[in-house]
Amino acid sequence: PDSASGYSYEECKATADWLLAQAPVRPLVGIVCGSGLGRLAEILKDQLVINYSDIPNFPQSTVHGHAGKLVFGTLKGKPCVCMQGRFHLYEGYPIQKTTMPIRVFKLMGVETVILTNAAGGLNQDFKVGDIMVIKDHINIPGFAGNNPLVGANDERYGVRFPCMSDAYDRDLQQLVHAVAAELDYSAFMQEGVYSVLGGPSFETIAECKMLRLLGADAVGMSTVHEVIVARHCGMRVVALSLITNQAVMDYDSEKKANHEEVLQTGELRAQQMEKLVSTMVSRMELR
Ligand code: 6GU
């Protein structure tokens, strides 16, 4: 293959330039909204909303609970772009396609990426509605060779073998916790390790136990591939998981993971997520 992205650098650049030509701002912060968290995009001021279907080269979003819109605007005066709806492996895209928008972020000038997702809690201390600041990840699809950087490396983005031990920016993690304390959210803030699976089926009980043994605190179907691509091209990353349900860990449990519960919990915490992210952005030191 002559491109690691599923799209060439030139295609991503053309998309970025097409967007910048109409965007009201040149974004420095890129935000990705998880399942049930799409309302985050609606708090941007002076918005320009563009449907994914109108953007040259853009993949299309297919999931209920995930709109397919790119929203430009400002948060507390800071120029942002927000993906309302992201792309997942389980939708059937090659993994390089799911992360294409992250490279478009980079080529538009974004320096800091804020990723949100809905996740199942594996850590028994976590409660539904907790917000976990991701401090590390376990990339299960990556173990099987499904990594978004597979293929020829384009040096214009980054190196062949990027470091991931510093993937989640420590200063930004501290910022989330500081902002959460100020907002009086500490009671439902957690930190931990996010493990990603391909989905779309939820985990079996044995798989949940395995992930917990491996050191994972939460499990989901997104984010990690975006983090890898963002770090490869040198953007700072901060990521938040909303614990929308407890992963089922024992055979006596009557509980069953389902998408409706995921969306409902999203609704429950939507306002606090919005406040947390917007306050964080307002405190970020940007160029
Ligand atoms: Cl329990 N598992 C996965 N893989 N993703 C989720 C989830 C569970 N809950 C929300 N998203």
Coordinates of N, CA and C and ligand atoms in Angstrom, one line a residue, residues 118-121 197 201-203 219-221 244-247 257 262, ligand 1:
A118 N -18.5 6.2 25.7 CA -19.3 5.4 26.7 C -18.6 4.1 26.9
A119 N -18.5 3.7 28.1 CA -17.8 2.4 28.4 C -18.4 1.6 29.5
G120 N -18.2 0.3 29.4 CA -18.6 -0.6 30.5 C -17.6 -0.6 31.6
G121 N -18.1 -0.5 32.9 CA -17.2 -0.5 34.0 C -16.8 -2.0 34.4
L197 N -12.2 -3.3 22.4 CA -12.5 -4.5 21.6 C -13.2 -4.0 20.3
S201 N -20.6 -7.0 19.3 CA -21.2 -7.8 20.4 C -20.5 -7.3 21.7
F202 N -21.3 -7.2 22.7 CA -20.7 -6.9 24.0 C -19.9 -8.1 24.5
E203 N -19.2 -8.0 25.6 CA -18.3 -9.0 26.1 C -19.0 -10.1 26.8
V219 N -14.2 -1.0 29.5 CA -14.2 -1.6 28.2 C -15.1 -0.9 27.2
G220 N -14.6 -0.7 26.0 CA -15.4 0.0 25.0 C -15.0 -0.4 23.6
M221 N -15.5 0.3 22.6 CA -15.3 -0.1 21.2 C -14.7 1.0 20.4
T244 N -21.3 3.8 31.5 CA -22.7 3.8 31.2 C -23.4 2.6 31.8
N245 N -22.6 1.6 32.1 CA -23.1 0.3 32.7 C -22.0 -0.5 33.3
Q246 N -22.4 -1.3 34.2 CA -21.4 -2.2 34.8 C -21.2 -3.5 33.9
A247 N -20.1 -3.8 33.4 CA -19.9 -5.0 32.7 C -20.3 -6.2 33.6
A257 N -25.9 -6.2 29.2 CA -25.4 -5.0 28.5 C -26.4 -4.7 27.4
V262 N -26.8 2.5 27.7 CA -25.6 3.3 27.3 C -26.1 4.7 27.0
Ligands
6GU1 CL1 -20.2 -3.3 28.6 N1 -18.7 -3.1 26.5 C1 -18.3 -2.5 25.4 N2 -17.4 -3.1 24.6 N3 -18.6 -1.2 25.1 C2 -19.4 -0.6 25.9 C3 -20.0 -1.1 27.0 C4 -19.6 -2.4 27.3 N4 -20.8 -0.2 27.6 C5 -20.7 0.9 26.8 N5 -19.9 0.7 25.8

